Coordinates of C-alpha atoms and ligand atoms in Angstrom, one line a residue:
Chain A
M1 CA -5.3 -16.4 17.9
S2 CA -8.9 -15.7 18.4
T3 CA -11.2 -14.5 21.2
S4 CA -14.9 -14.7 21.4
A5 CA -15.2 -11.0 20.6
K6 CA -13.2 -11.5 17.4
L7 CA -15.3 -14.5 16.5
K8 CA -18.6 -12.6 16.9
R9 CA -17.1 -9.5 15.1
E10 CA -16.4 -11.6 12.0
M11 CA -19.7 -13.4 11.7
P12 CA -21.3 -11.1 9.1
Q13 CA -18.5 -11.9 6.7
R14 CA -17.7 -15.5 7.6
Y15 CA -21.4 -16.7 8.0
R16 CA -23.3 -14.4 5.6
M17 CA -20.6 -13.0 3.2
E18 CA -21.7 -9.4 3.9
A19 CA -19.9 -6.9 1.7
G20 CA -20.1 -3.2 1.0
K21 CA -21.0 -1.8 -2.4
C22 CA -19.8 1.7 -3.2
T23 CA -22.8 3.8 -3.9
T24 CA -20.7 6.0 -6.3
C25 CA -18.8 3.5 -8.5
G26 CA -20.1 0.1 -7.6
Y27 CA -16.9 -1.3 -6.2
I28 CA -17.5 -4.3 -4.0
A29 CA -15.6 -4.3 -0.7
F30 CA -15.2 -7.7 1.0
P31 CA -14.8 -7.2 3.9
P32 CA -16.6 -3.9 4.1
R33 CA -14.3 -0.8 4.1
S34 CA -14.7 2.8 5.2
I35 CA -13.4 4.3 2.0
C36 CA -13.6 3.1 -1.6
P37 CA -10.1 2.3 -3.0
E38 CA -11.3 3.1 -6.5
C39 CA -13.1 6.5 -6.1
Q40 CA -12.5 7.5 -2.4
A41 CA -16.3 7.8 -1.7
R42 CA -17.4 6.8 1.8
E43 CA -20.9 5.6 1.3
F44 CA -21.6 1.9 0.9
D45 CA -24.7 -0.3 0.7
T46 CA -24.6 -3.6 2.5
V47 CA -24.9 -6.5 0.0
I48 CA -24.5 -10.3 0.2
L49 CA -22.0 -11.7 -2.2
P50 CA -23.3 -14.1 -4.9
D51 CA -22.7 -17.8 -4.0
E52 CA -21.6 -18.8 -7.5
G53 CA -18.3 -18.0 -9.2
T54 CA -15.3 -19.2 -11.2
I55 CA -11.8 -20.1 -10.3
L56 CA -9.2 -17.5 -11.2
T57 CA -6.2 -19.4 -9.9
H58 CA -5.6 -22.3 -7.5
T59 CA -3.1 -24.4 -5.6
V60 CA -2.9 -27.6 -3.5
I61 CA -1.4 -27.1 -0.1
R62 CA 0.8 -30.1 0.7
V63 CA 2.8 -28.5 3.6
A64 CA 0.2 -26.9 5.9
P65 CA 0.3 -24.5 8.8
S66 CA -0.1 -26.2 12.2
Q67 CA -3.9 -25.7 12.5
F68 CA -4.4 -27.5 9.1
T69 CA -1.9 -30.3 9.1
D70 CA -4.5 -33.0 9.6
E71 CA -6.3 -31.8 6.5
A72 CA -3.4 -31.6 4.0
P73 CA -3.4 -32.0 1.1
Y74 CA -6.2 -29.5 0.4
A75 CA -7.0 -27.1 -2.4
I76 CA -7.1 -23.3 -2.1
A77 CA -8.5 -21.1 -4.9
I78 CA -9.1 -17.4 -5.7
I79 CA -12.7 -17.1 -6.9
E80 CA -14.4 -14.4 -8.9
L81 CA -18.0 -14.1 -7.6
G82 CA -19.3 -11.5 -10.1
E83 CA -19.3 -7.7 -10.2
G84 CA -15.5 -7.9 -9.5
A85 CA -15.9 -9.4 -6.0
R86 CA -13.2 -11.9 -5.2
V87 CA -12.5 -14.2 -2.3
L88 CA -9.8 -16.7 -1.4
C89 CA -11.0 -20.0 0.3
Q90 CA -10.6 -23.7 0.3
L91 CA -12.0 -25.8 -2.6
V92 CA -13.4 -29.1 -1.2
D93 CA -15.3 -32.2 -2.4
C94 CA -13.2 -32.2 -5.6
D95 CA -10.4 -34.2 -7.3
L96 CA -7.2 -32.3 -6.4
E97 CA -5.5 -33.2 -9.7
Q98 CA -8.4 -32.0 -11.9
I99 CA -8.9 -28.4 -10.7
A100 CA -8.6 -25.9 -13.5
I101 CA -8.8 -22.1 -14.0
G102 CA -12.2 -21.1 -15.2
D103 CA -14.0 -24.0 -13.4
P104 CA -17.4 -23.0 -12.0
V105 CA -17.8 -23.3 -8.2
K106 CA -20.5 -22.8 -5.6
I107 CA -19.9 -21.3 -2.1
E108 CA -21.0 -23.3 0.9
F109 CA -21.0 -22.8 4.6
R110 CA -18.5 -25.2 6.2
R111 CA -16.2 -25.8 9.2
I112 CA -12.9 -24.1 8.6
Q113 CA -10.6 -24.9 11.6
A114 CA -10.5 -25.6 15.3
E115 CA -8.4 -23.2 17.4
G116 CA -5.5 -25.0 19.0
K117 CA -5.7 -24.1 22.7
S118 CA -9.4 -23.6 23.2
G119 CA -10.7 -26.0 20.6
V120 CA -13.2 -23.3 19.5
L121 CA -14.6 -24.3 16.0
F122 CA -14.5 -21.7 13.3
Y123 CA -17.0 -21.7 10.5
G124 CA -17.0 -19.9 7.2
Y125 CA -17.2 -20.2 3.5
K126 CA -15.6 -22.9 1.2
A127 CA -16.1 -23.6 -2.5
V128 CA -17.3 -26.8 -4.1
P129 CA -17.5 -27.7 -7.8
A130 CA -20.7 -26.4 -9.3
Chain B
M1 CA 18.7 16.6 -0.6
R2 CA 22.3 15.5 0.0
K3 CA 23.8 12.6 -2.0
V4 CA 24.3 9.4 0.0
A5 CA 27.2 6.9 -0.2
I6 CA 27.6 3.4 1.2
I7 CA 31.0 3.3 2.9
G8 CA 30.8 0.0 4.8
I9 CA 29.3 -3.5 4.5
G10 CA 29.1 -6.4 6.8
M11 CA 27.7 -9.9 6.6
N12 CA 28.7 -13.3 8.0
K13 CA 27.9 -16.8 6.7
W14 CA 24.1 -17.5 6.9
G15 CA 22.5 -20.8 7.9
E16 CA 21.0 -22.7 10.8
L17 CA 23.2 -21.0 13.3
W18 CA 22.2 -22.7 16.5
D19 CA 25.1 -21.3 18.5
T20 CA 24.4 -17.7 17.6
S21 CA 21.6 -15.6 19.2
L22 CA 19.5 -12.8 17.7
R23 CA 21.6 -10.1 19.3
E24 CA 24.9 -11.8 18.3
L25 CA 23.8 -12.1 14.7
Y26 CA 23.0 -8.4 14.4
T27 CA 26.1 -7.3 16.3
E28 CA 28.5 -9.4 14.2
A29 CA 27.2 -7.9 11.0
A30 CA 27.0 -4.3 12.4
L31 CA 30.6 -4.4 13.7
A32 CA 31.9 -5.9 10.4
A33 CA 30.2 -3.0 8.6
M34 CA 31.7 -0.5 11.0
D35 CA 35.1 -2.0 10.6
D36 CA 34.8 -1.9 6.8
A37 CA 33.9 1.8 7.0
G38 CA 36.5 2.5 9.6
V39 CA 34.1 4.0 12.1
A40 CA 33.7 3.3 15.8
R41 CA 30.3 4.9 16.3
V42 CA 27.4 6.1 14.2
D43 CA 24.8 8.9 14.7
S44 CA 21.8 6.8 14.2
M45 CA 20.7 3.2 13.4
Y46 CA 17.9 1.4 11.7
I47 CA 17.1 -2.3 12.2
G48 CA 15.1 -4.2 9.7
C49 CA 13.4 -7.2 11.3
M50 CA 10.1 -8.8 10.5
S51 CA 9.1 -10.9 13.5
S52 CA 11.6 -11.2 16.3
G53 CA 8.7 -11.4 18.7
L54 CA 7.2 -14.6 17.2
F55 CA 10.6 -16.1 16.3
T56 CA 12.4 -15.4 19.6
G57 CA 10.0 -13.6 22.0
Q58 CA 12.2 -10.5 21.8
E59 CA 10.8 -7.1 20.7
H60 CA 12.2 -3.6 21.3
L61 CA 15.2 -4.2 19.0
S62 CA 16.0 -0.5 18.9
S63 CA 17.2 -0.5 22.5
L64 CA 18.7 -4.0 22.4
M65 CA 20.8 -3.5 19.2
A66 CA 22.0 0.0 20.1
D67 CA 23.0 -1.4 23.5
Y68 CA 24.9 -4.4 22.1
T69 CA 26.7 -2.5 19.4
G70 CA 28.1 -0.5 22.3
M71 CA 26.1 2.6 21.5
A72 CA 23.3 2.9 24.1
G73 CA 22.2 6.5 23.8
T74 CA 22.2 6.5 20.0
P75 CA 18.8 6.9 18.3
A76 CA 17.7 3.6 16.9
T77 CA 14.6 2.6 15.0
R78 CA 13.3 -0.9 14.3
V79 CA 11.5 -1.1 10.9
E80 CA 8.9 -3.8 9.9
S81 CA 7.5 -4.4 6.5
A82 CA 7.5 -8.2 6.4
C83 CA 10.2 -9.6 4.1
N84 CA 10.7 -6.0 2.9
S85 CA 11.8 -4.8 6.4
G86 CA 15.5 -4.6 5.3
G87 CA 14.7 -2.6 2.2
V88 CA 12.5 -0.1 4.1
A89 CA 15.2 0.2 6.8
L90 CA 17.7 1.1 4.1
R91 CA 15.4 3.7 2.7
Q92 CA 14.8 5.3 6.1
G93 CA 18.6 5.5 6.6
F94 CA 19.0 7.0 3.1
I95 CA 16.3 9.6 3.9
E96 CA 18.0 10.5 7.2
V97 CA 21.4 11.1 5.6
A98 CA 19.9 12.8 2.6
S99 CA 17.9 15.1 4.7
G100 CA 21.0 16.3 6.7
M101 CA 19.6 15.0 10.0
S102 CA 22.6 12.6 10.5
D103 CA 25.9 12.0 8.8
L104 CA 26.7 8.4 9.8
V105 CA 23.9 5.9 9.8
L106 CA 24.0 2.2 10.3
V107 CA 21.4 0.1 8.6
G108 CA 21.2 -3.5 9.7
G109 CA 18.8 -6.3 9.0
V110 CA 18.4 -9.5 11.1
E111 CA 16.2 -12.5 11.6
K112 CA 16.7 -15.4 14.0
M113 CA 14.3 -18.1 12.6
T114 CA 15.5 -21.4 13.9
D115 CA 14.7 -21.0 17.6
V116 CA 11.2 -22.2 16.8
D117 CA 10.0 -25.3 14.9
G118 CA 9.0 -25.4 11.3
G119 CA 5.3 -25.1 12.1
M120 CA 5.8 -22.0 14.2
A121 CA 8.1 -20.5 11.6
T122 CA 5.4 -21.1 8.9
Y123 CA 2.9 -19.4 11.2
A124 CA 5.1 -16.4 11.9
L125 CA 5.8 -15.9 8.1
A126 CA 2.0 -16.2 7.4
T127 CA 1.3 -13.2 9.5
A128 CA 2.6 -11.1 6.6
A129 CA -0.6 -12.2 4.7
D130 CA -4.1 -11.1 5.4
Q131 CA -4.8 -13.0 8.7
D132 CA -8.6 -12.9 8.4
Y133 CA -9.1 -13.4 4.7
E134 CA -6.1 -15.4 3.6
S135 CA -4.3 -17.2 6.4
F136 CA -7.6 -18.1 8.1
H137 CA -8.4 -20.4 5.2
G138 CA -5.2 -22.3 5.5
V139 CA -3.2 -20.7 2.7
T140 CA 0.6 -20.5 3.2
F141 CA 3.2 -18.2 1.5
P142 CA 4.3 -21.0 -0.9
G143 CA 0.5 -21.3 -1.6
L144 CA 0.1 -17.7 -2.5
Y145 CA 3.1 -17.7 -4.8
A146 CA 1.9 -21.0 -6.2
M147 CA -1.3 -19.3 -7.2
I148 CA 0.7 -16.5 -8.9
A149 CA 2.6 -19.2 -10.7
N150 CA -0.5 -20.9 -11.9
A151 CA -2.0 -17.6 -13.1
H152 CA 1.3 -16.7 -14.9
M153 CA 1.6 -20.2 -16.5
A154 CA -2.0 -20.1 -17.7
R155 CA -1.7 -16.5 -19.1
Y156 CA 1.8 -16.6 -20.7
G157 CA 2.7 -20.3 -21.1
T158 CA 5.5 -20.1 -18.5
T159 CA 6.7 -23.7 -18.0
R160 CA 7.4 -25.7 -14.9
E161 CA 11.0 -26.2 -16.2
Q162 CA 11.5 -22.4 -16.4
L163 CA 10.6 -22.1 -12.8
A164 CA 13.2 -24.8 -12.0
M165 CA 15.8 -23.0 -14.0
V166 CA 15.6 -19.9 -11.7
A167 CA 16.6 -22.2 -8.7
V168 CA 19.3 -23.9 -10.7
K169 CA 20.8 -20.5 -11.8
N170 CA 20.7 -19.1 -8.3
H171 CA 22.3 -22.2 -6.7
H172 CA 25.0 -22.0 -9.3
N173 CA 25.7 -18.4 -8.3
G174 CA 25.4 -19.3 -4.6
S175 CA 28.0 -22.1 -5.0
M176 CA 30.5 -19.3 -5.5
N177 CA 29.4 -17.4 -2.4
A178 CA 31.1 -18.4 0.9
R179 CA 28.3 -16.7 2.9
A180 CA 25.5 -18.7 1.3
Q181 CA 23.4 -21.1 3.4
Y182 CA 23.2 -23.7 0.6
P183 CA 26.4 -23.1 -1.6
F184 CA 25.9 -26.1 -3.9
E185 CA 24.6 -26.8 -7.4
I186 CA 21.2 -28.4 -8.1
T187 CA 19.7 -29.6 -11.3
V188 CA 16.3 -29.1 -13.1
E189 CA 15.5 -32.7 -12.6
G190 CA 16.3 -32.4 -8.9
V191 CA 13.9 -29.5 -8.6
L192 CA 11.2 -31.3 -10.5
D193 CA 11.7 -34.4 -8.2
S194 CA 11.7 -32.5 -4.9
V195 CA 8.9 -32.7 -2.4
R196 CA 5.7 -30.9 -3.3
V197 CA 4.9 -27.9 -1.1
A198 CA 2.1 -26.1 -2.8
D199 CA 1.3 -27.1 -6.4
P200 CA 3.0 -26.3 -8.7
L201 CA 5.8 -25.3 -6.3
R202 CA 8.2 -27.8 -4.8
I203 CA 10.6 -27.5 -1.9
L204 CA 13.5 -26.5 -4.3
D205 CA 11.4 -23.6 -5.6
C206 CA 11.3 -22.2 -2.1
S207 CA 13.8 -20.0 -0.2
P208 CA 14.8 -21.6 3.1
I209 CA 14.4 -20.8 6.8
T210 CA 17.6 -19.0 7.8
D211 CA 19.4 -17.3 10.6
G212 CA 21.4 -14.3 9.5
A213 CA 22.1 -10.6 9.5
A214 CA 23.6 -7.9 7.2
A215 CA 24.6 -4.3 7.7
V216 CA 25.7 -1.2 5.8
I217 CA 27.1 2.2 6.8
L218 CA 25.8 5.3 5.0
C219 CA 27.2 8.8 5.0
P220 CA 27.0 11.9 2.8
L221 CA 28.7 11.4 -0.5
E222 CA 30.9 14.5 -0.1
K223 CA 32.3 13.0 3.1
A224 CA 32.8 9.4 1.9
K225 CA 36.5 9.8 1.2
E226 CA 37.1 11.1 4.8
Y227 CA 36.1 7.7 6.1
S228 CA 37.0 5.1 3.5
D229 CA 39.6 4.7 0.7
K230 CA 37.5 2.0 -1.0
A231 CA 35.6 2.7 -4.3
V232 CA 32.6 4.9 -3.4
V233 CA 29.2 3.5 -4.1
E234 CA 26.3 6.0 -4.2
I235 CA 22.6 5.3 -3.7
V236 CA 21.3 7.2 -6.8
G237 CA 17.7 6.0 -6.6
S238 CA 15.2 4.9 -4.0
G239 CA 11.6 3.8 -4.8
H240 CA 9.0 2.5 -2.4
A241 CA 5.4 1.3 -3.1
T242 CA 2.6 -0.7 -1.6
D243 CA -0.1 -2.9 -3.0
T244 CA -3.2 -4.6 -1.5
I245 CA -2.2 -7.0 1.3
A246 CA -4.5 -9.7 0.0
L247 CA -3.4 -11.3 -3.3
H248 CA -7.1 -11.8 -4.4
S249 CA -7.7 -8.1 -4.2
R250 CA -5.3 -7.4 -7.2
K251 CA -6.7 -7.0 -10.7
D252 CA -3.9 -9.0 -12.3
L253 CA -2.8 -12.0 -10.3
S254 CA 0.3 -12.5 -12.5
W255 CA 1.7 -9.0 -12.1
L256 CA 3.6 -7.4 -9.2
G257 CA 2.2 -3.8 -9.2
A258 CA 4.1 -2.5 -6.2
T259 CA 7.4 -3.7 -7.7
Y260 CA 6.6 -1.9 -11.0
T261 CA 5.7 1.4 -9.2
A262 CA 8.7 1.3 -6.8
A263 CA 11.0 0.6 -9.8
Q264 CA 9.5 3.5 -11.8
R265 CA 10.1 5.8 -8.8
A266 CA 13.7 4.6 -8.4
Y267 CA 14.5 4.9 -12.2
A268 CA 13.1 8.5 -12.2
M269 CA 15.2 9.5 -9.2
A270 CA 18.3 7.9 -10.7
G271 CA 17.6 9.2 -14.2
C272 CA 18.1 5.9 -15.8
K273 CA 16.2 3.1 -17.5
P274 CA 16.0 -0.7 -17.1
E275 CA 18.5 -1.2 -19.9
D276 CA 21.1 0.9 -18.0
I277 CA 21.2 -1.6 -15.1
D278 CA 24.3 -3.9 -15.1
L279 CA 23.1 -6.4 -12.5
A280 CA 20.2 -6.9 -10.0
E281 CA 19.6 -8.6 -6.7
V282 CA 15.9 -9.4 -6.6
H283 CA 13.4 -11.0 -4.2
D284 CA 13.3 -14.7 -5.3
C285 CA 11.5 -16.0 -2.2
F286 CA 10.0 -18.5 -4.7
T287 CA 11.2 -19.2 -8.2
I288 CA 8.0 -17.6 -9.8
A289 CA 8.7 -14.4 -7.8
E290 CA 12.0 -13.8 -9.7
I291 CA 10.3 -14.3 -13.1
C292 CA 7.5 -11.8 -12.1
V293 CA 9.9 -9.3 -10.6
T294 CA 12.2 -9.2 -13.7
E295 CA 9.1 -8.4 -15.7
A296 CA 7.9 -5.7 -13.3
L297 CA 11.4 -4.1 -13.2
G298 CA 11.2 -3.7 -17.0
F299 CA 14.1 -6.1 -17.8
F300 CA 11.7 -8.2 -19.8
D301 CA 8.2 -7.8 -21.3
K302 CA 5.2 -9.3 -19.5
G303 CA 5.3 -13.0 -20.0
D304 CA 9.0 -13.1 -21.1
G305 CA 10.4 -13.6 -17.6
G306 CA 10.3 -17.4 -18.0
P307 CA 11.8 -17.6 -21.5
A308 CA 14.5 -15.1 -20.4
V309 CA 15.8 -17.5 -17.7
E310 CA 15.8 -20.3 -20.3
R311 CA 17.8 -18.1 -22.7
G312 CA 20.4 -17.4 -20.0
D313 CA 19.7 -13.7 -20.0
T314 CA 19.8 -13.6 -16.2
A315 CA 22.9 -15.6 -15.7
I316 CA 26.1 -13.9 -14.4
T317 CA 27.3 -13.9 -18.0
G318 CA 23.9 -12.9 -19.4
K319 CA 22.4 -9.6 -20.6
I320 CA 21.2 -8.7 -17.1
P321 CA 22.7 -10.9 -14.3
V322 CA 20.1 -11.4 -11.6
N323 CA 21.0 -12.7 -8.1
S324 CA 24.7 -13.1 -8.5
S325 CA 24.8 -13.7 -4.7
G326 CA 22.7 -16.9 -5.1
G327 CA 19.5 -15.0 -4.2
L328 CA 17.2 -15.9 -1.4
K329 CA 17.1 -19.4 -2.8
S330 CA 20.7 -20.4 -2.2
K331 CA 22.1 -17.6 0.0
G332 CA 19.2 -18.0 2.5
H333 CA 16.3 -15.8 3.5
P334 CA 16.5 -14.5 7.1
V335 CA 13.5 -12.2 6.2
G336 CA 14.5 -8.9 7.9
A337 CA 18.1 -9.2 6.7
T338 CA 17.5 -10.0 3.1
G339 CA 17.0 -6.4 1.8
V340 CA 20.2 -5.2 3.4
A341 CA 22.1 -8.3 2.2
Q342 CA 21.2 -7.4 -1.4
I343 CA 22.9 -4.0 -0.8
V344 CA 26.0 -5.8 0.6
E345 CA 26.2 -7.9 -2.6
L346 CA 25.7 -5.0 -5.0
T347 CA 28.3 -2.9 -3.1
E348 CA 30.8 -5.7 -3.3
Q349 CA 30.1 -6.2 -7.0
L350 CA 30.4 -2.5 -7.8
R351 CA 33.7 -2.4 -5.9
G352 CA 34.9 -5.3 -8.0
E353 CA 35.4 -7.5 -4.9
S354 CA 33.1 -10.5 -5.8
G355 CA 35.8 -13.0 -6.9
K356 CA 34.5 -15.9 -9.0
R357 CA 31.0 -14.5 -9.2
Q358 CA 32.1 -11.0 -10.2
V359 CA 29.9 -9.4 -12.9
K360 CA 32.1 -7.8 -15.6
N361 CA 32.0 -4.0 -15.9
A362 CA 29.4 -3.6 -13.1
R363 CA 28.8 0.1 -12.7
R364 CA 25.2 0.3 -11.8
G365 CA 23.2 -2.2 -9.7
L366 CA 19.5 -2.5 -8.7
A367 CA 18.1 -4.1 -5.6
Q368 CA 14.4 -5.1 -5.2
N369 CA 13.1 -6.3 -1.9
M370 CA 9.5 -7.4 -1.4
G371 CA 7.1 -8.1 1.5
G372 CA 4.3 -10.7 1.6
S373 CA 2.8 -11.7 -1.7
G374 CA 4.0 -8.4 -3.1
G375 CA 2.1 -6.0 -0.8
S376 CA 5.2 -3.8 -0.3
T377 CA 8.4 -3.3 -2.3
T378 CA 11.5 -1.2 -2.2
V379 CA 13.8 -0.7 -5.2
H380 CA 17.3 0.9 -4.8
I381 CA 19.7 1.8 -7.5
L382 CA 23.5 2.0 -6.7
E383 CA 26.3 3.4 -8.8
V384 CA 30.0 3.2 -8.3
K385 CA 31.7 6.7 -8.6
Ligands
ZN1 ZN1 -16.2 3.8 -5.4

């Protein structure tokens, strides 16, 4: 379920991968947070996550939720982007049988899904083999 | 704090119960528990339920369930913590009796999941993940646990066959449980040949969609004999912990930190160690979950959960029987009811009433119930007096 307000609110993360970096301990918060879970400090600098990383773990979704049934099967991975920052996203333009932990990937801006009722398109980040 | 006893248990057969409504499911289990305890009313009620709104369109279960158990007027509280809703409901009931606020408390759990189609059920369950940073990208719950499985297999060498052995063991146990949704045996080959859901997990690695409910009655230990002449089972430990909601935020993707912490808290309260536990009911929503949970509970070292299943350590006749009920895998997983059903199984085992699946010399049992990909966990330790 999404509204135009929600769509606009999430643009900094989905379009630009804006994160918060704790000015005290360096913890990277993606999405940004009000308080650091590592040191409880409340000051963050706005940073953009690096667009290169490695696969920590992965899966291939064969039975998909309703918004994604047309795309199945597709790969999902958890990716380490450096300085401890991690994201979960789809891994595309790859051989589904050849994905391995430790593989280098690059983040790209892609279409993620179309909202069922309104047909509104959602964009965001996906990973591709580097 | 007062000591707390379980004096009544109630649970009917689980399955795709098209003729039974949400309120009927709950009421049947609640009345069975009240009959088992020999009480006609309670002082207070907790209802564990994850998502009756999405599954049936019905919220406000506090009023509905107090009303339909014939006790409108009684304080009632609905508790939600995803698949850990039942476990948290039990803990709230335990706290209420322990504190002296109430003497007789009914703790029930319920989920009516088959009034919607599979796609909607998958959507409803996925709301337990981080909607904006996990579900948005198309990951499912099988997908999240599949990623835990791949991380565990890469780090410790856990095998695909060991995952299958968890399902085979739990179906074997469930084949002796008349209440189980799928009370039949399966084979390792059958699991490995079943439909792929989220690699490396297949459909027979996954717990099913289930309609069901379970209920227990709690009272102060010192008053237990006034109500019931059955063996008295005491809740000697209760631990509760949370973890990050998103799997990717956790430092170790092959470790269930909230389960470890909740277990440590429960062991400390009960004054016992993992090796003092005679049997356990754990949250095997997926086969990999049981392997990770048995490590986090301290039954096995990190990475030894897979080999332990292969050695037979978790069989009913093994060193530490796990999921004698059949677990979520065979018994079914009506999400809000699961945590309470674990207590029903342990109480029955500790009373010595489990028939063919009875664990020998069962004196102390542990229940572990978990929400989402491990974002919340409760652990309870029960002892027969
Ligand atoms: Zn910090």
